[in-house]
Coordinates of C-alpha atoms in Angstrom, one line a residue:
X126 CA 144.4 96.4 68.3
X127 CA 141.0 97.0 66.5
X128 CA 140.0 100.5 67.0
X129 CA 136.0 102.2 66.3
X130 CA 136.2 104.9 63.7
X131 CA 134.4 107.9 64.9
X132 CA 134.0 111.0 63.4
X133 CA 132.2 113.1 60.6
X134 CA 133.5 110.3 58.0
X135 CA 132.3 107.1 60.5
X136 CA 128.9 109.1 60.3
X137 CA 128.8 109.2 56.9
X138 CA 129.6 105.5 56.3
X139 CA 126.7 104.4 58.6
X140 CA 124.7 106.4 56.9
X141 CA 125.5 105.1 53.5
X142 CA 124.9 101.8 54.9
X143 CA 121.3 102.3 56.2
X144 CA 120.7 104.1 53.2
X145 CA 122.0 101.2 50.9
X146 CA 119.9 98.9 53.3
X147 CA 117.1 100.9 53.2
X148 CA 116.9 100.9 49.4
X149 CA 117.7 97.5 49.6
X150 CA 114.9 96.1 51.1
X151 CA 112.3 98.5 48.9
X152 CA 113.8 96.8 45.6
X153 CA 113.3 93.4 46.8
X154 CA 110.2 93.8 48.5
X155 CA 109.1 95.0 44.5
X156 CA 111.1 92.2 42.5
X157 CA 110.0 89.5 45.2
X158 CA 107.3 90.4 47.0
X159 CA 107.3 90.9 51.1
X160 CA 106.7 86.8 51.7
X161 CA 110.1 86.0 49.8
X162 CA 111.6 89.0 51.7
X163 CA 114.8 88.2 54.1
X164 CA 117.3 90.1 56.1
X165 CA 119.9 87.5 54.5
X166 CA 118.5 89.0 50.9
X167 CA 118.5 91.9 52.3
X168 CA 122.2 92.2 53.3
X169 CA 123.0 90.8 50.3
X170 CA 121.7 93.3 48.1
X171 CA 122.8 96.0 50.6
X172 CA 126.4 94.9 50.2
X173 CA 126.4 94.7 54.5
X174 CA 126.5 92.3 57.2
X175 CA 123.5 90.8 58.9
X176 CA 124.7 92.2 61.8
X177 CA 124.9 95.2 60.6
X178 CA 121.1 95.2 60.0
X179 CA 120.3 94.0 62.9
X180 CA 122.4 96.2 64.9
X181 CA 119.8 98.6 63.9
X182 CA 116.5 97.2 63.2
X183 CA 114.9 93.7 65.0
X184 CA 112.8 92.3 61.8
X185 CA 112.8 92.9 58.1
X186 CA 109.1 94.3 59.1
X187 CA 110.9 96.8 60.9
X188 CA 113.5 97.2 57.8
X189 CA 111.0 98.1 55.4
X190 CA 108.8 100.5 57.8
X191 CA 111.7 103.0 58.0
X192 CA 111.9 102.6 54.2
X193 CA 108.6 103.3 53.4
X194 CA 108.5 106.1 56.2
X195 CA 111.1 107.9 54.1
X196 CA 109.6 107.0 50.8
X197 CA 106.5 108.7 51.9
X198 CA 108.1 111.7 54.2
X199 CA 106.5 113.6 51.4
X200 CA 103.1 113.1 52.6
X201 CA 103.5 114.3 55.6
X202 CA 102.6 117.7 55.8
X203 CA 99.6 119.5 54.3
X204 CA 98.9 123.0 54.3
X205 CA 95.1 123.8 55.2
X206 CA 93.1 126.8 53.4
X207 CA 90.3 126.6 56.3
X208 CA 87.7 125.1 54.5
X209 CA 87.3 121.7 56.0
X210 CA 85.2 119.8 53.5
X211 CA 87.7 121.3 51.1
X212 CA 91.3 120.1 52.7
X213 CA 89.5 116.9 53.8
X214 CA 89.1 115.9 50.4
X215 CA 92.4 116.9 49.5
X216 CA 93.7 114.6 52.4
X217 CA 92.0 111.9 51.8
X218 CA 92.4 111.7 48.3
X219 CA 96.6 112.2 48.5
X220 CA 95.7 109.4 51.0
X221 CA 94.0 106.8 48.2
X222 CA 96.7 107.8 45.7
X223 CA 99.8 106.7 48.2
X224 CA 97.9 103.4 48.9
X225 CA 96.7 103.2 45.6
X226 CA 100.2 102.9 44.0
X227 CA 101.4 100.0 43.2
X228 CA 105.0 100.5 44.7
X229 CA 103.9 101.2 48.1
X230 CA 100.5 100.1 48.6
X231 CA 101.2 96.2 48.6
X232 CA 103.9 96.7 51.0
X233 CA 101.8 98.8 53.7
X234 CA 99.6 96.4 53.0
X235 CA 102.1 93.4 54.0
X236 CA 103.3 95.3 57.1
X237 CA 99.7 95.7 58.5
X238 CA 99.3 92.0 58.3
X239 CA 102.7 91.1 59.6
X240 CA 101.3 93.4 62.6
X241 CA 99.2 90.4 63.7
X242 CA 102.6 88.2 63.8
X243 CA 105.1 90.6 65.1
X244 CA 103.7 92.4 68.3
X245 CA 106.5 94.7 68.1
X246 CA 105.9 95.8 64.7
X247 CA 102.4 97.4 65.3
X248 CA 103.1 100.1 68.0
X249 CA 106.0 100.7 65.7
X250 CA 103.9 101.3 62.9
X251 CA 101.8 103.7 64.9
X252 CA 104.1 105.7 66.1
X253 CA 106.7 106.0 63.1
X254 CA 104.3 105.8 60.3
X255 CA 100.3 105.9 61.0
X256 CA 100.4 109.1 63.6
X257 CA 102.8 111.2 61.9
X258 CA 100.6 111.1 58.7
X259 CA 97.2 111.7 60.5
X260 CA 98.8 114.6 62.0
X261 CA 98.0 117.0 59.3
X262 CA 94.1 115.8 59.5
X263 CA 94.0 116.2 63.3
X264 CA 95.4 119.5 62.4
X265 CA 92.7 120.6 59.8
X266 CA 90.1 118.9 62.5
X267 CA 91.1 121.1 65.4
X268 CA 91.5 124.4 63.5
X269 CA 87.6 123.5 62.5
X270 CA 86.3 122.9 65.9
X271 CA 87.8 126.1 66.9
X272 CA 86.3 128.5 64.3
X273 CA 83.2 126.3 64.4
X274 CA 83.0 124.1 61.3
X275 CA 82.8 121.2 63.6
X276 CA 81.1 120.8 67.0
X277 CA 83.3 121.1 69.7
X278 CA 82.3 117.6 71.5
X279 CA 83.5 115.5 68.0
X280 CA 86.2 113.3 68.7
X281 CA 88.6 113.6 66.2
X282 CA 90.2 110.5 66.7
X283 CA 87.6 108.4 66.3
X284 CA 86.7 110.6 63.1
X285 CA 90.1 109.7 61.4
X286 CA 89.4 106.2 62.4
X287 CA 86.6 106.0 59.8
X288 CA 88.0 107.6 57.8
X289 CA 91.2 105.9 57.3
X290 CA 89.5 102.2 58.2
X291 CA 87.6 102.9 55.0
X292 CA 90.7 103.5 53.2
X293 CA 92.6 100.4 55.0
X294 CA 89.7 98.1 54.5
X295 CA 89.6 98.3 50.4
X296 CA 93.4 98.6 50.6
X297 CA 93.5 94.9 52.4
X298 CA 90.7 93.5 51.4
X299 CA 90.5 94.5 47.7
X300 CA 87.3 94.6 48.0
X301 CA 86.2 97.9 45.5
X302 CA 88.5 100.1 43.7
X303 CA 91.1 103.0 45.6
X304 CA 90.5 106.0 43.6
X305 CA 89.3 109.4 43.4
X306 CA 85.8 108.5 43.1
X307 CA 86.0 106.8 46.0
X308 CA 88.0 109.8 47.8
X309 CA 85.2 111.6 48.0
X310 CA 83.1 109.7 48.4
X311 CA 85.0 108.4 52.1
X312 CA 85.3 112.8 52.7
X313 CA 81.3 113.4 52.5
X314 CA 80.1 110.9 54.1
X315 CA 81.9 111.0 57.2
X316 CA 82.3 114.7 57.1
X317 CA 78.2 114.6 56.3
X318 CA 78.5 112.9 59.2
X319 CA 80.0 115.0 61.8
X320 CA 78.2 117.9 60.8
X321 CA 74.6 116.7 61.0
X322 CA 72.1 115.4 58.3
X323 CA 71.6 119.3 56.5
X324 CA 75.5 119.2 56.4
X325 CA 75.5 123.2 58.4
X326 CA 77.8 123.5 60.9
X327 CA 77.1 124.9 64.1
X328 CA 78.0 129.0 64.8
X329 CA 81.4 129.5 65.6
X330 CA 81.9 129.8 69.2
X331 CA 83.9 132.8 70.8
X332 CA 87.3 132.8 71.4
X333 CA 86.7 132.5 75.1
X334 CA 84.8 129.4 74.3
X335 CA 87.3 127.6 72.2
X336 CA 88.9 124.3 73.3
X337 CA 92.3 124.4 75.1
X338 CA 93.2 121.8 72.4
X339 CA 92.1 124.3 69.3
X340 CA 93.4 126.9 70.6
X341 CA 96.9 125.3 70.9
X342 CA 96.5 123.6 67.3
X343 CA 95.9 127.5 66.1
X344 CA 99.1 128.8 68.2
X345 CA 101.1 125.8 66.5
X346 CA 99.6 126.9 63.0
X347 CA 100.6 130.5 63.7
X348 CA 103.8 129.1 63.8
X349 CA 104.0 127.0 61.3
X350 CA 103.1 130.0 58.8
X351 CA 105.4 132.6 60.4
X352 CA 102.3 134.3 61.7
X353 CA 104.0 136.0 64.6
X354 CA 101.4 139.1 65.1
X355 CA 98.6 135.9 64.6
X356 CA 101.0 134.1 67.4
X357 CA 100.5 137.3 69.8
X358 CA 96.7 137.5 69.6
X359 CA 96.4 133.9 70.9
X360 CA 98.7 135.0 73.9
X361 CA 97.3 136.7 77.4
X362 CA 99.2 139.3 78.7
X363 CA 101.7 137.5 81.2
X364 CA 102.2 134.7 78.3
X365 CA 105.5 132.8 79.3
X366 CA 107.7 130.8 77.4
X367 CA 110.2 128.3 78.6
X368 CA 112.4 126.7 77.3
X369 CA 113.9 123.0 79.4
X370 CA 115.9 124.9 82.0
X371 CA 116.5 128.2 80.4
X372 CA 115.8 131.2 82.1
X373 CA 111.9 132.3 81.5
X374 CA 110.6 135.0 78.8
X375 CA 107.5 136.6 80.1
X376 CA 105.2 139.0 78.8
X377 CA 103.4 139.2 75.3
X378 CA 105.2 141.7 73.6
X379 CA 108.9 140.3 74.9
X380 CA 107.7 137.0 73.6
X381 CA 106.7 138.4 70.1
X382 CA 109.9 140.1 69.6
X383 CA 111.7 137.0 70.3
X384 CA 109.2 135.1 68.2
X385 CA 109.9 137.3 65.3
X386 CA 113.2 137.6 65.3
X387 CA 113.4 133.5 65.5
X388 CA 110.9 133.3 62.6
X389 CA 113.3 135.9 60.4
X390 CA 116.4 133.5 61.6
X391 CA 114.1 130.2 60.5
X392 CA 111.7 131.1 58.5
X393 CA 110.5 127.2 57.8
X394 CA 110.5 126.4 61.3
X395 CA 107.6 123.9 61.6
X396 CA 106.3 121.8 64.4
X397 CA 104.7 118.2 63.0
X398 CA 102.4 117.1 65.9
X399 CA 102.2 113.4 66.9
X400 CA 99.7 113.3 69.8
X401 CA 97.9 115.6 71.8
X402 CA 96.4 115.4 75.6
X403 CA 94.6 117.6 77.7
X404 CA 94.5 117.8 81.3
X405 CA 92.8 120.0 83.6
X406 CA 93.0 123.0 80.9
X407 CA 96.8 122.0 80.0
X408 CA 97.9 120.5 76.8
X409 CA 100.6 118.7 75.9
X410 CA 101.7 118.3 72.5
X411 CA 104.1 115.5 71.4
X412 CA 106.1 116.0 67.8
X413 CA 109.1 116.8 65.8
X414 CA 110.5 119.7 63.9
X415 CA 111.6 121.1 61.0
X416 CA 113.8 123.8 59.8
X417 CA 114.9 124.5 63.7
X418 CA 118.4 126.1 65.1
X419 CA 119.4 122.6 65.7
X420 CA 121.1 122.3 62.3
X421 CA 120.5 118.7 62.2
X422 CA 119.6 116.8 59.3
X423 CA 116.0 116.4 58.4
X424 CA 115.4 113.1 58.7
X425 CA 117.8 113.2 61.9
X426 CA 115.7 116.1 63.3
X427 CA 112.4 114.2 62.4
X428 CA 113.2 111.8 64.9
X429 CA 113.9 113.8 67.5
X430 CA 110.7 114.2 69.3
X431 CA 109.9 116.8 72.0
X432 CA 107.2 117.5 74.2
X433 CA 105.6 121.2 74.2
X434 CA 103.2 122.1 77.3
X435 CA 100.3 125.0 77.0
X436 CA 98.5 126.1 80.2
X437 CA 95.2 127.5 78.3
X438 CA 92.9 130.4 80.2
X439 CA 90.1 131.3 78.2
X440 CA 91.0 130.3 74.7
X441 CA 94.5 131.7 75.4
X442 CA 98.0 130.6 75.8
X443 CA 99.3 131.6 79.5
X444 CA 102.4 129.4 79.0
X445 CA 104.3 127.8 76.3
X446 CA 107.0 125.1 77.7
X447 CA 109.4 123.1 75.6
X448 CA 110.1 119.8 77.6
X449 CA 112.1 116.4 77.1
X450 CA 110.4 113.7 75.6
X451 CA 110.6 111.2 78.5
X452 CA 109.2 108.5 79.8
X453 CA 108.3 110.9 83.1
X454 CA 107.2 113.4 81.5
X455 CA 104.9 111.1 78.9
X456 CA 103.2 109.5 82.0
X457 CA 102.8 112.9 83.9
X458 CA 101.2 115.1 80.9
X459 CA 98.7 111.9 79.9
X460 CA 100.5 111.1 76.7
X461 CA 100.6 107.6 77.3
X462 CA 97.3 107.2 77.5
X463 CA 96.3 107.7 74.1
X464 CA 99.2 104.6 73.1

């Protein structure tokens, strides 16, 4: 009788196999170009089955996203310094070098046409690849609303938009050179933009004055740099944190301890924000982590996603909630609404 392996060695083989796929379809997609790439190559190159490919992936489109997702895992994070002009131009300028290169911009390229032919493919590419990446702008966005680089009433989406349908439009189009010069130039202009024809931001506002939204991207940056006494100043009083069904921590300074002494366990816990909605003064933040007590692997744990809930009260965090990412839950907080 056949039998299934299971176990830590079954779990090692599949993953040599995706990996072997994976790298697979990147060295084709280089020798051959994306037009002459097939699953059937693809598997043959790979050493695997086509069922084996298919078992986890519906296209080669969808093949070579997860490959370039993991090729470019790198660019992912950012760490800002607070000047927004400053880390926008470093964003946007990592941003022309990845498209720029000539082993991975021809093949984003490819997979944003093939978009237009596979429906599936383009929420995939959205979710998986363009979102996680415009995370760390939306970040640097958000932390300058709040301290009043940028007017509170800019829409950051529509900001990275421009910014990155500048970058998209040479990148398909060919139509003027991706490089530094260029960089820049994309960074002022639409950061000129925002900020009004003298380029002077508006006075910061108060703290009681700040966005729900900012002041949760400022708690999640808090985190992100171990900053557990920054952490406690963007907490009221009768702050509570929950975790899915475990029992309630309430109170500012119980929450800090047990901040602190989860920071000293993990000290490179991050959380990588996806999307972000607000409703009626509650925001709800969908992403992965890193560095967390899960133990997982990291590109297992980055595609875990969660959903974390803040009720905000004047520029403050009454409530921290960790909840499952679910359909439910998606639909409830307004999540969906930004697909």
């Amino acid at each position: 009788m056949a039998t299934t392996e299971t176990g830590p060695r079954a779990s090692r083989r599949r993953e040599s196999s995706r990996r072997a796929i994976l790298d697979a379809a990147l060295a084709l997609c280089r020798e051959e170009g994306y037009a002459k790439l097939t699953v059937e190559g693809i598997a043959a190159r790979a050493g695997v089955g086509k069922q084996t490919i298919y078992r986890w992936w519906p296209s080669k489109g969808a093949v070579l996203l997860e490959a370039l997702d993991q090729e470019a895992a790198a660019t992912v994070d950012h760490q800002d310094t607070g000047d927004v002009a400053a880390d926008l131009r470093a964003i946007v300028a990592t941003a022309v070098r990845f498209h720029a290169d000539p082993e991975f911009g021809p093949h984003l390229a490819a997979l944003i046409a093939e978009t237009q032919q596979d429906p599936a493919l383009a929420p995939a590419l959205l979710d998986r690849f363009v979102r996680p990446r415009r995370a760390a702008l939306l970040h640097v966005l958000r932390r300058a609303q709040a301290s009043g680089q940028l007017p509170a009433s800019l829409d950051p989406e529509a900001f990275m938009e421009i910014v990155f349908g500048a970058l998209y439009h040479r990148l398909l189009l060919g139509s003027g050179p991706l490089d530094a010069d260029y960089a820049s130039f994309v960074a002022d202009v639409v950061l000129g933009g925002a900020t009004g024809a003298a380029g002077r931001p508006p006075s910061p506002p108060s703290p009681a004055s700040a966005p729900p939204v900012a002041a949760v991207i400022s708690f999640i940056d808090r985190i992100n740099h171990a900053d557990v006494d920054g952490m406690g100043r963007l907490m009221t009083e009768d702050h509570e944190l929950r975790v899915f069904d475990e029992a309630s921590l309430v109170g500012r300074d119980a929450n800090i301890d047990g901040w602190r002494g989860y920071a000293g366990a993990y000290p490179v816990y991050c959380i990588h924000p996806h999307r972000i909605a607000e409703r009626d003064r509650r925001v709800a933040v969908q992403g992965h982590t890193t560095g967390s007590h899960l133990g997982l692997p990291e590109a297992e744990e980055r595609r875990l996603t969660l959903i974390w809930v803040a009720e905000v009260v004047e520029g403050a965090l009454r409530s921290w909630t960790l909840v499952e990412d679910s359909a439910d839950n998606r639909r409830r907080l307004g999540l969906d609404d930004l697909a």
